[in-house]
XYZ file of C-alpha atoms in Angstrom:
700
model
C 21.403 -1.636 -6.607
C 17.792 -2.275 -7.665
C 17.006 -3.567 -11.208
C 13.968 -1.805 -12.602
C 14.258 -3.562 -15.952
C 17.213 -5.238 -17.700
C 18.084 -1.838 -19.139
C 17.485 0.534 -16.223
C 18.932 0.327 -12.643
C 18.358 2.566 -9.598
C 20.754 2.883 -6.751
C 20.049 5.180 -3.829
C 23.011 6.918 -2.241
C 22.507 9.590 0.512
C 19.002 10.212 -0.703
C 19.904 10.663 -4.396
C 18.605 8.044 -6.785
C 21.201 7.251 -9.554
C 19.285 6.053 -12.516
C 21.457 4.120 -14.843
C 20.194 3.503 -18.475
C 22.269 0.760 -20.248
C 21.224 -0.250 -23.720
C 24.504 -0.510 -25.720
C 25.837 0.469 -28.119
C 24.055 3.917 -28.128
C 21.627 3.508 -25.174
C 18.795 3.625 -27.718
C 15.342 4.395 -26.161
C 13.782 0.929 -26.609
C 10.630 -0.394 -24.978
C 12.656 -1.806 -22.120
C 14.280 1.580 -21.554
C 10.954 3.365 -21.549
C 9.410 0.966 -19.213
C 12.412 1.007 -16.915
C 12.521 4.831 -16.895
C 8.800 5.078 -16.115
C 9.149 2.481 -13.271
C 12.195 4.451 -11.902
C 10.169 7.754 -11.759
C 7.482 6.054 -9.855
C 10.049 4.643 -7.358
C 11.539 8.192 -7.022
C 8.130 9.668 -6.443
C 6.925 7.202 -3.795
C 10.178 6.414 -1.970
C 10.400 9.109 0.870
C 14.095 8.489 1.304
C 14.825 9.924 -2.062
C 15.172 13.629 -2.470
C 16.441 13.874 -5.954
C 17.546 11.755 -8.913
C 20.316 11.746 -11.593
C 19.617 9.957 -14.952
C 22.943 8.935 -16.666
C 24.133 6.247 -19.129
C 27.185 4.004 -18.994
C 29.096 3.469 -22.360
C 30.005 5.951 -25.030
C 26.925 8.080 -24.979
C 23.858 9.443 -23.272
C 20.541 8.315 -24.993
C 21.104 8.972 -28.646
C 17.505 8.483 -29.859
C 14.890 5.964 -30.655
C 15.826 2.233 -31.170
C 16.130 1.631 -34.929
C 15.039 -1.929 -34.328
C 11.541 -0.661 -33.539
C 11.175 1.492 -36.701
C 8.264 0.533 -38.788
C 6.784 -1.807 -36.154
C 3.725 -1.342 -34.017
C 4.200 1.055 -31.043
C 4.859 -0.722 -27.681
C 3.763 0.779 -24.337
C 4.821 2.828 -22.573
C 5.224 5.616 -25.209
C 8.105 8.119 -24.985
C 5.534 10.961 -24.208
C 4.292 9.015 -21.370
C 7.809 8.899 -19.976
C 8.813 12.455 -20.515
C 5.492 13.561 -19.007
C 6.127 11.462 -15.858
C 9.660 12.871 -15.570
C 8.415 16.429 -15.902
C 5.531 15.944 -13.433
C 7.885 14.470 -10.777
C 7.839 16.444 -7.605
C 11.339 15.910 -6.854
C 14.329 17.142 -8.898
C 15.542 14.914 -11.708
C 18.896 15.750 -13.289
C 20.179 14.497 -16.652
C 23.916 13.979 -16.807
C 24.842 13.962 -20.478
C 28.089 12.705 -22.333
C 28.429 11.836 -25.963
C 25.178 12.830 -27.518
C 21.765 13.654 -26.332
C 19.752 13.477 -29.619
C 16.026 13.210 -30.462
C 14.199 11.349 -27.716
C 17.375 11.536 -25.681
C 17.198 15.295 -25.534
C 13.450 15.150 -24.860
C 14.054 13.031 -21.826
C 16.826 15.500 -20.671
C 14.373 18.523 -21.352
C 11.807 16.794 -19.103
C 14.253 16.828 -16.349
C 14.515 19.909 -13.999
C 18.328 20.247 -14.756
C 20.762 19.226 -17.396
C 24.486 18.774 -17.032
C 26.945 17.791 -19.847
C 30.560 17.045 -20.327
C 32.645 19.221 -22.592
C 32.175 18.377 -26.124
C 28.817 16.629 -25.766
C 26.259 17.333 -28.500
C 22.530 18.121 -27.914
C 19.986 18.316 -30.541
C 16.518 17.463 -32.075
C 17.339 16.062 -35.567
C 13.858 14.624 -36.223
C 13.116 16.911 -39.221
C 16.071 15.169 -40.957
C 13.962 12.027 -40.984
C 10.720 13.795 -41.985
C 9.398 13.943 -38.499
C 9.174 16.460 -35.602
C 9.917 15.862 -31.934
C 6.989 13.815 -30.606
C 7.607 13.664 -26.919
C 7.534 17.254 -25.804
C 10.529 18.638 -27.417
C 8.685 21.404 -29.298
C 7.085 22.467 -25.999
C 9.901 22.157 -23.518
C 12.967 23.539 -25.625
C 11.383 27.130 -25.891
C 11.032 27.177 -22.012
C 14.830 26.825 -21.608
C 16.389 28.501 -24.652
C 13.709 31.040 -25.749
C 11.329 30.914 -28.618
C 13.549 31.991 -31.652
C 16.495 29.698 -30.771
C 14.159 26.744 -30.205
C 12.585 27.256 -33.564
C 16.033 27.433 -35.150
C 17.301 24.257 -33.454
C 14.093 22.282 -34.081
C 13.506 23.240 -37.725
C 17.161 22.825 -38.741
C 17.731 19.631 -36.764
C 21.371 20.810 -36.139
C 22.884 19.937 -32.695
C 24.765 22.172 -30.460
C 27.840 21.514 -28.342
C 27.796 21.436 -24.544
C 29.644 24.825 -24.508
C 27.032 26.500 -26.771
C 24.197 24.773 -24.760
C 25.518 26.371 -21.641
C 25.405 29.778 -23.232
C 21.867 29.186 -24.344
C 20.718 27.878 -21.000
C 20.016 24.383 -22.330
C 22.224 22.990 -19.766
C 23.149 24.294 -16.311
C 26.761 23.355 -16.042
C 29.665 21.658 -17.896
C 30.964 18.753 -15.910
C 34.741 18.187 -15.547
C 34.802 14.515 -16.302
C 34.994 13.182 -19.860
C 32.139 10.755 -19.457
C 34.248 7.670 -19.989
C 33.854 6.707 -16.481
C 30.105 6.369 -15.710
C 30.593 6.227 -12.015
C 32.565 9.503 -12.002
C 29.833 10.975 -14.235
C 27.117 10.049 -11.765
C 29.239 11.223 -8.684
C 29.815 14.551 -10.256
C 26.111 15.080 -11.094
C 25.198 13.887 -7.552
C 27.688 16.450 -6.113
C 26.178 19.144 -8.237
C 22.702 18.353 -6.863
C 24.062 18.664 -3.357
C 25.871 21.922 -4.091
C 22.908 23.835 -5.530
C 20.639 22.344 -2.988
C 22.811 23.577 -0.113
C 23.647 26.892 -1.752
C 20.508 28.496 -3.073
C 17.572 26.076 -3.314
C 17.338 26.654 -7.059
C 16.576 23.167 -8.214
C 13.180 24.103 -9.528
C 13.493 26.860 -12.013
C 12.091 28.171 -15.228
C 14.213 30.271 -17.698
C 11.436 31.579 -19.830
C 7.975 32.049 -18.482
C 4.815 31.570 -20.600
C 4.194 35.254 -20.638
C 7.745 35.891 -21.966
C 7.371 33.423 -24.643
C 4.000 34.642 -25.704
C 5.342 38.274 -25.912
C 8.203 36.890 -28.107
C 5.696 35.098 -30.292
C 4.827 38.005 -32.661
C 3.023 37.777 -35.940
C 6.131 39.152 -37.537
C 8.418 36.491 -35.990
C 6.148 33.576 -37.076
C 5.597 34.982 -40.580
C 9.334 35.287 -40.986
C 9.941 31.871 -40.081
C 7.175 30.604 -42.272
C 8.647 32.351 -45.194
C 12.246 31.085 -44.492
C 11.001 27.509 -44.020
C 8.827 27.444 -47.088
C 11.688 28.621 -49.097
C 14.440 26.380 -47.610
C 12.135 23.288 -47.119
C 10.206 23.148 -50.339
C 8.360 19.803 -50.341
C 9.399 18.996 -46.816
C 6.429 19.554 -44.386
C 8.204 18.612 -41.156
C 9.772 22.027 -40.404
C 6.577 23.848 -40.888
C 4.759 21.446 -38.776
C 7.251 21.787 -36.038
C 6.798 25.534 -36.203
C 3.025 25.171 -35.899
C 3.374 22.911 -32.855
C 5.669 25.401 -31.138
C 3.374 28.346 -31.870
C 0.377 26.391 -30.553
C 2.049 25.648 -27.235
C 3.125 29.227 -26.761
C -0.229 30.728 -27.699
C -2.649 28.104 -26.314
C -0.722 26.419 -23.574
C 1.355 23.273 -23.222
C -1.469 20.900 -23.109
C -2.627 22.245 -26.630
C 0.919 22.337 -27.834
C 1.635 18.645 -26.839
C -1.580 17.497 -28.575
C -0.635 19.421 -31.779
C 2.916 18.081 -31.597
C 1.779 14.430 -31.330
C -0.817 14.725 -33.921
C 1.673 16.087 -36.371
C 4.269 13.506 -35.396
C 1.929 10.566 -35.961
C 0.819 12.010 -39.303
C 4.238 12.708 -40.561
C 5.403 9.249 -39.495
C 3.169 7.658 -42.176
C 4.146 10.122 -44.926
C 6.074 9.116 -47.995
C 8.726 11.758 -47.356
C 9.525 10.394 -43.776
C 9.846 6.863 -45.221
C 12.162 8.015 -47.891
C 14.420 9.974 -45.457
C 14.328 7.016 -43.047
C 15.345 4.690 -45.871
C 18.299 6.890 -46.541
C 19.176 7.032 -42.858
C 19.558 3.141 -42.862
C 21.009 3.054 -46.352
C 23.807 5.385 -45.517
C 24.777 3.386 -42.428
C 24.695 0.104 -44.311
C 26.615 1.303 -47.215
C 29.842 1.777 -45.199
C 29.837 -1.814 -43.965
C 32.021 -4.452 -45.478
C 30.576 -7.785 -46.693
C 33.560 -9.622 -45.387
C 35.941 -8.974 -42.396
C 39.643 -8.591 -43.116
C 41.852 -11.392 -41.938
C 45.080 -9.382 -41.909
C 46.131 -6.019 -40.224
C 43.968 -2.928 -40.718
C 46.331 0.093 -40.289
C 45.483 3.564 -39.201
C 46.114 6.312 -41.799
C 48.135 9.078 -40.167
C 49.900 10.747 -43.135
C 48.667 10.986 -46.670
C 50.481 12.211 -49.848
C 48.068 14.051 -52.242
C 49.551 14.364 -55.862
C 47.987 17.166 -57.578
C 47.217 20.581 -56.108
C 44.351 21.655 -58.491
C 40.909 22.088 -57.513
C 40.229 18.472 -56.644
C 43.698 17.876 -55.100
C 43.363 20.842 -52.763
C 39.797 19.850 -51.731
C 40.981 16.298 -50.902
C 43.923 17.738 -48.930
C 41.542 19.879 -46.924
C 39.254 16.897 -46.393
C 42.136 14.994 -44.835
C 43.580 17.817 -42.788
C 40.099 18.558 -41.401
C 40.034 15.059 -40.024
C 43.355 15.299 -38.285
C 45.359 13.623 -41.060
C 48.881 14.976 -41.963
C 49.076 15.810 -45.669
C 52.092 16.128 -47.940
C 51.060 17.989 -51.167
C 52.855 17.246 -54.375
C 52.933 19.131 -57.707
C 55.153 19.094 -60.823
C 55.884 22.830 -60.549
C 56.536 25.169 -57.790
C 54.011 27.633 -59.221
C 51.279 25.017 -59.341
C 52.031 24.062 -55.732
C 51.933 27.607 -54.504
C 48.558 28.153 -56.282
C 47.206 25.084 -54.692
C 48.432 26.310 -51.176
C 46.953 29.675 -51.754
C 43.670 28.161 -52.782
C 43.589 26.115 -49.716
C 44.408 29.098 -47.438
C 41.524 31.045 -49.145
C 39.063 28.147 -48.592
C 40.001 28.006 -44.864
C 39.722 31.772 -44.485
C 36.250 31.627 -46.117
C 35.241 28.823 -43.679
C 36.423 30.909 -40.631
C 34.366 33.858 -41.941
C 31.248 31.649 -42.251
C 31.777 30.303 -38.728
C 32.480 26.653 -39.891
C 36.113 26.774 -38.459
C 37.380 28.601 -35.385
C 40.646 30.542 -35.990
C 42.396 27.869 -33.850
C 41.029 24.984 -36.000
C 41.915 26.853 -39.172
C 45.540 27.144 -37.925
C 45.639 23.504 -37.055
C 44.367 22.439 -40.578
C 46.704 24.656 -42.405
C 49.647 23.423 -40.307
C 48.692 19.844 -41.248
C 49.195 20.530 -44.952
C 52.749 20.726 -46.035
C 54.360 20.881 -49.440
C 56.749 18.023 -50.249
C 60.205 19.259 -50.968
C 62.096 15.887 -51.076
C 60.855 12.384 -52.252
C 62.511 10.936 -49.300
C 59.549 12.373 -47.315
C 57.286 9.738 -48.955
C 58.714 7.158 -46.593
C 56.448 8.668 -43.811
C 53.139 8.309 -45.799
C 50.571 5.555 -45.284
C 48.561 6.356 -48.360
C 49.227 8.268 -51.673
C 46.206 9.422 -53.554
C 46.457 11.046 -57.037
C 44.197 13.799 -58.405
C 45.847 14.470 -61.720
C 44.798 14.704 -65.363
C 42.157 12.037 -66.352
C 44.497 9.990 -68.514
C 45.365 6.249 -68.153
C 49.105 6.556 -69.089
C 49.552 9.614 -66.817
C 48.213 7.757 -63.775
C 49.961 4.622 -64.463
C 53.262 6.515 -64.876
C 52.685 8.306 -61.657
C 52.126 5.210 -59.553
C 55.025 3.411 -61.208
C 57.272 6.356 -60.472
C 56.645 6.792 -56.815
C 57.004 3.099 -55.880
C 60.678 3.342 -55.320
C 60.126 6.182 -52.729
C 57.292 4.762 -50.680
C 57.094 1.976 -48.235
C 56.035 -1.521 -49.418
C 52.795 -1.329 -47.551
C 51.549 2.073 -48.648
C 48.114 2.299 -49.955
C 47.655 3.558 -53.474
C 44.457 5.430 -54.290
C 43.257 6.983 -57.530
C 40.634 9.691 -57.631
C 39.668 8.764 -61.291
C 36.028 9.435 -62.269
C 35.831 7.000 -65.163
C 39.068 4.995 -65.875
C 39.504 1.274 -65.476
C 41.146 0.827 -62.016
C 42.149 -2.782 -62.776
C 44.307 -1.473 -65.652
C 45.807 1.316 -63.394
C 46.616 -1.317 -60.934
C 49.051 -3.001 -63.377
C 51.463 -0.254 -62.803
C 52.190 -1.246 -59.143
C 54.023 -4.280 -57.770
C 51.320 -4.781 -55.089
C 47.909 -4.257 -56.739
C 46.217 -5.566 -53.553
C 47.169 -2.147 -52.053
C 45.424 -0.171 -54.746
C 41.821 1.028 -55.050
C 39.641 3.833 -56.212
C 38.708 6.701 -53.894
C 36.397 8.808 -56.063
C 35.746 12.274 -54.159
C 33.160 14.567 -55.449
C 33.985 18.289 -55.989
C 34.480 20.183 -53.833
C 35.939 17.353 -52.026
C 36.302 19.023 -48.668
C 32.542 19.794 -48.665
C 30.685 17.066 -50.611
C 29.901 14.154 -48.462
C 30.063 11.313 -50.938
C 32.903 9.131 -51.780
C 32.835 6.062 -54.043
C 35.230 3.570 -52.907
C 36.162 1.384 -55.961
C 37.072 -2.264 -55.054
C 39.255 -3.375 -57.925
C 39.742 -7.153 -58.762
C 42.918 -7.395 -56.676
C 42.133 -4.994 -53.776
C 42.481 -6.724 -50.460
C 39.966 -6.673 -47.855
C 42.592 -5.116 -45.554
C 43.032 -2.209 -47.933
C 39.388 -1.759 -48.290
C 38.746 -1.765 -44.680
C 41.547 0.637 -43.857
C 40.162 3.173 -46.258
C 36.708 2.777 -45.129
C 37.725 3.400 -41.601
C 39.669 6.538 -42.717
C 36.497 7.914 -44.521
C 34.385 7.233 -41.445
C 36.882 9.237 -39.397
C 36.428 11.995 -42.091
C 32.633 11.897 -41.660
C 32.313 11.033 -45.384
C 29.458 8.893 -46.694
C 31.131 6.087 -48.525
C 29.716 3.470 -50.915
C 31.613 0.611 -52.398
C 31.541 0.184 -56.181
C 32.920 -2.393 -58.537
C 34.942 -1.506 -61.665
C 33.191 -0.281 -64.745
C 33.339 2.960 -66.883
C 32.027 5.706 -64.509
C 31.473 3.225 -61.608
C 27.931 3.719 -60.097
C 27.217 7.420 -60.191
C 28.766 8.675 -63.464
C 27.643 5.623 -65.416
C 24.111 6.379 -64.165
C 24.456 10.088 -64.847
C 25.526 9.358 -68.455
C 22.140 7.630 -68.997
C 20.396 10.739 -67.502
C 22.344 13.175 -69.554
C 21.702 10.915 -72.608
C 17.970 11.204 -72.400
C 18.205 14.969 -71.705
C 20.259 15.287 -74.867
C 17.802 13.117 -76.962
C 14.971 15.281 -75.555
C 16.578 18.229 -77.206
C 16.463 16.442 -80.594
C 12.821 15.507 -79.904
C 11.583 19.051 -79.346
C 12.196 20.172 -75.837
C 14.422 23.157 -74.900
C 17.181 23.255 -72.272
C 15.148 25.558 -70.101
C 12.044 23.274 -70.246
C 14.065 20.135 -69.392
C 15.879 21.848 -66.547
C 12.682 23.338 -65.042
C 10.817 20.034 -65.284
C 13.596 18.242 -63.373
C 14.183 20.973 -60.722
C 10.438 20.915 -60.202
C 10.752 17.200 -59.653
C 13.139 18.033 -56.923
C 16.612 17.770 -58.572
C 19.050 20.258 -57.148
C 19.866 21.643 -60.752
C 18.926 20.680 -64.194
C 21.164 18.706 -66.460
C 22.187 21.560 -68.768
C 22.796 24.046 -65.818
C 25.016 21.337 -64.472
C 27.031 20.723 -67.521
C 27.418 24.407 -67.969
C 28.683 24.696 -64.365
C 31.231 21.843 -64.606
C 32.387 22.595 -68.124
C 30.808 21.021 -71.220
C 34.392 20.314 -72.502
C 34.948 17.817 -69.661
C 32.383 15.401 -71.086
C 33.578 16.256 -74.612
C 37.098 15.168 -73.714
C 35.926 12.030 -72.021
C 33.887 10.954 -75.034
C 36.967 11.255 -77.294
C 38.400 8.453 -75.361
C 35.497 6.120 -75.734
C 35.239 3.550 -78.481
C 32.814 3.980 -81.336
C 29.320 2.930 -80.172
C 30.073 3.140 -76.407
C 27.693 5.966 -76.047
C 24.662 7.476 -77.817
C 26.378 10.075 -80.130
C 23.186 11.724 -81.257
C 22.417 12.698 -77.602
C 25.682 14.851 -77.382
C 25.899 16.403 -80.727
C 24.649 19.750 -79.514
C 27.240 19.472 -76.500
C 30.103 18.803 -78.853
C 29.077 21.510 -81.300
C 28.937 24.134 -78.406
C 32.344 23.221 -77.374
C 33.820 23.271 -80.774
C 32.497 26.910 -81.122
C 34.079 27.859 -77.819
C 30.902 27.637 -75.629
C 32.235 25.573 -72.788
C 29.762 26.692 -70.067
C 30.075 29.347 -67.216
C 33.816 29.467 -67.359
C 33.606 30.944 -70.917
C 30.421 33.003 -70.168
C 28.268 30.811 -72.531
C 27.233 27.318 -72.990
C 23.682 25.949 -73.175
C 22.899 29.399 -71.588
C 24.604 32.758 -71.571
C 25.850 34.209 -68.240
C 26.082 37.790 -67.200
C 28.782 39.197 -64.903
C 26.797 38.073 -61.854
C 26.592 34.471 -63.062
C 22.828 34.611 -63.866
C 21.837 32.417 -66.828
C 19.844 33.575 -69.721
C 18.429 31.846 -72.718
C 20.337 32.353 -75.975
C 18.235 32.124 -79.269
C 21.354 31.037 -81.068
C 21.502 27.849 -79.077
C 17.938 27.183 -79.758
C 18.518 27.638 -83.467
C 21.578 25.335 -83.278
C 19.421 22.596 -81.619
C 16.900 22.841 -84.369
C 19.645 22.853 -87.018
C 21.258 19.735 -85.567
C 17.965 18.012 -85.301
C 17.120 18.751 -88.987
C 20.564 17.558 -90.033
C 19.890 14.194 -88.240
C 16.266 13.838 -89.623
C 14.879 14.050 -86.023
C 11.119 14.714 -85.964
C 10.511 17.445 -83.295
C 7.250 17.592 -81.406
C 5.662 18.868 -78.162
C 7.234 17.321 -75.115
C 5.422 17.173 -71.860
C 7.131 17.633 -68.483
C 5.914 14.194 -67.436
C 7.822 12.547 -70.400
C 10.949 14.573 -69.441
C 10.782 13.288 -65.936
C 9.942 9.620 -66.987
C 12.770 9.406 -69.474
C 15.439 10.962 -67.352
C 14.662 9.500 -63.962
C 13.655 5.948 -65.258
C 16.877 6.015 -67.318
C 18.743 6.351 -64.037
C 16.715 3.564 -62.443
C 17.083 1.209 -65.327
C 20.831 1.734 -65.778
C 21.194 1.153 -61.996
C 19.366 -2.153 -62.545
C 21.993 -3.073 -65.115
C 24.727 -2.134 -62.570
C 23.097 -4.459 -60.020
C 22.978 -7.182 -62.678
C 26.714 -6.885 -63.122
C 27.508 -6.772 -59.400
C 29.004 -3.190 -59.680
C 26.619 -1.962 -56.861
C 25.890 -4.157 -53.823
C 22.307 -3.064 -53.456
C 19.660 -0.747 -54.655
C 19.981 1.203 -51.413
C 23.653 1.955 -52.212
C 22.608 3.363 -55.620
C 20.181 5.723 -53.699
C 22.993 6.871 -51.300
C 25.114 7.724 -54.310
C 22.724 9.609 -56.185
C 21.136 11.571 -53.293
C 24.656 12.630 -51.879
C 26.477 13.039 -55.094
C 24.087 14.167 -57.815
C 21.326 16.257 -56.248
C 18.587 13.773 -56.306
C 15.896 14.974 -53.845
C 16.295 13.412 -50.370
C 12.532 13.638 -49.863
C 12.126 11.034 -52.702
C 14.687 8.613 -51.236
C 16.793 8.117 -54.370
C 15.986 6.836 -57.806
C 15.457 3.180 -56.696
C 13.300 4.119 -53.663
C 11.267 6.499 -55.852
C 10.660 3.731 -58.384
C 9.567 1.347 -55.649
C 7.239 4.084 -54.141
C 5.786 4.733 -57.698
C 5.357 0.993 -58.276
C 8.018 -1.152 -59.830
C 5.618 -3.054 -61.985
C 4.461 0.327 -63.534
C 7.983 1.405 -63.930
C 8.993 -1.758 -65.771
C 6.010 -1.358 -68.163
C 7.259 2.275 -68.799
C 10.704 1.087 -69.476
C 9.330 -1.469 -71.994
C 7.341 1.219 -73.612
C 10.387 3.389 -74.026
C 12.327 0.311 -75.447
C 9.579 0.291 -78.204
C 9.365 4.059 -78.768
C 12.916 5.193 -78.257
C 14.813 2.131 -79.286
C 15.786 -1.064 -77.423
C 19.579 -0.445 -77.293
C 19.570 1.943 -74.342
C 16.148 0.993 -72.840
C 16.772 -2.819 -72.579
C 15.094 -3.605 -69.287
C 17.461 -4.907 -66.571
C 16.993 -8.263 -64.942
C 17.045 -6.562 -61.545
C 14.102 -4.469 -62.646
C 12.208 -7.421 -63.856
C 12.758 -9.472 -60.677
C 11.945 -6.432 -58.504
C 8.770 -5.776 -60.341
C 7.723 -9.312 -59.741
C 8.604 -9.272 -56.096
C 7.286 -5.628 -55.442
C 10.650 -4.505 -53.939
C 14.260 -4.308 -54.845
């Protein structure tokens, strides 16, 4: 075996160079890997005893993209485009043997090879647009040659990977290997055998699926215009998908040299954009959020069976989320009718997912089989975790946990899906409070990615670690929160809704406020949101709060609407009216009600600018998050961003409220908060210590 670099080795067997790339844990394409691959290609090209080569990776995956440790640092030679160009220009066949994932630069390396082989279940994709970038090492030029123009545009502009099985149908790979990839020697041997087979059989090692002429014929004005319209609509404010489309079009119409130049130019420009920096911030923040600050000293168990108490909308969604991850579920309800409604709702959701191509019929059958109704409480002896999703009432939840203790094992994990309640108080209902924590799913729980994991005062590290491992298995984005009213997300959202309500008193309309914030990038405006979720939910929550715990004037309109029967979409009327198709319309009666309540309160109404709406709502989020940091409820500003982007529709392209404030200038934001403390009152605009410290340091 010949060591090319510390990360790349070459062994020649019977004329085939086996090029091993080993840079654990994910074989990231670091400078050492790039240099090693370039040296290996030169060896392959100049050694007359070598007739072909196989590139493969020991460990759990093929090359899964760039080395994150090099992000934001000066580029080191050789560049990835140099490496892929050398592989593509090699006069001898070079075969990529893929297992695990070939993503980003990893797939670009594979695309530069003459052939690609993959094990069953491997994933291949170019996800760069999700980081505000485009493929920068030939991906926009070489993918169309193997899968065709339209499919290449779809894969690159969506960033979604495909499985090996789909890749074979598309022509992205040439064969699915029989090995599972766990044995790298077996993987390399099968790839080498494939090389010998096709070399002996048909001399088809050098081939091209789509010729330049075929691609040019496919690249019609109608096709490009259609994609431009689609991407402009679905990627508003995100330039990367359109830039990728332009690079693809340039290569097809002007040749690969021009296409590669356009691709690299766009890549370098996007790399410095604010959106790319925001998206990369979230990429790292989401990975960091799931890590524990201390390691457990006791056993961390695997959750195989979960009992879900409550088969309503939230409980049914939670049950589906568990079952989709291969966890067995016992579904519990007080009445048989409620249980059957829950099971029917679950079946309908699964059928819908099959119709949309999310689940195969076989997967759907497996999921439904994993969810069983509990008929006898003795079945609870089999569960590893019990999670409740019942009415948001302290006594109801405490009684539930206390009542189930005698039926469950001593080491069962207790989880509450409460959105607001004090989990330390809930924990007093169980004999082992170290086994209890909050697991706050967002609705619909089987779809929404975010889960707030609430670490109560007595929650053990082992319990926390067990649940975090489970959520990782479920592919959820989990963030650890301390205990306070509303935890991280809902506590911040109350500040956001507070300012929206006060802006009504000051002179703005629901439509103006909603439009200003959706123009900013929020998925929905605050009044459209409360109409969708039900205005009465917040109304009932506020009834449980102590006097002075919230700004009453901000919610006077909300409360009056509920008291007159306008609870939102479910009643056909809330802040807006809704027709049979669910389309919202302004209601003059609501505007009159707002003016009436403002007059009753002696509020002075004036013209409100969109800029003021954005500043008061978004900076309220940021400043409340600062207080949450002061109190140790959130571990970091980045955790706050992860919560608000994944749970509340904050625009990913702005990186979250904390990253947005830092990009805007923390000192300027601190001055604005101080201004609002003066003009709007100091009670709710008291600057946080975290903001003051960040403004001085220039970063959170």
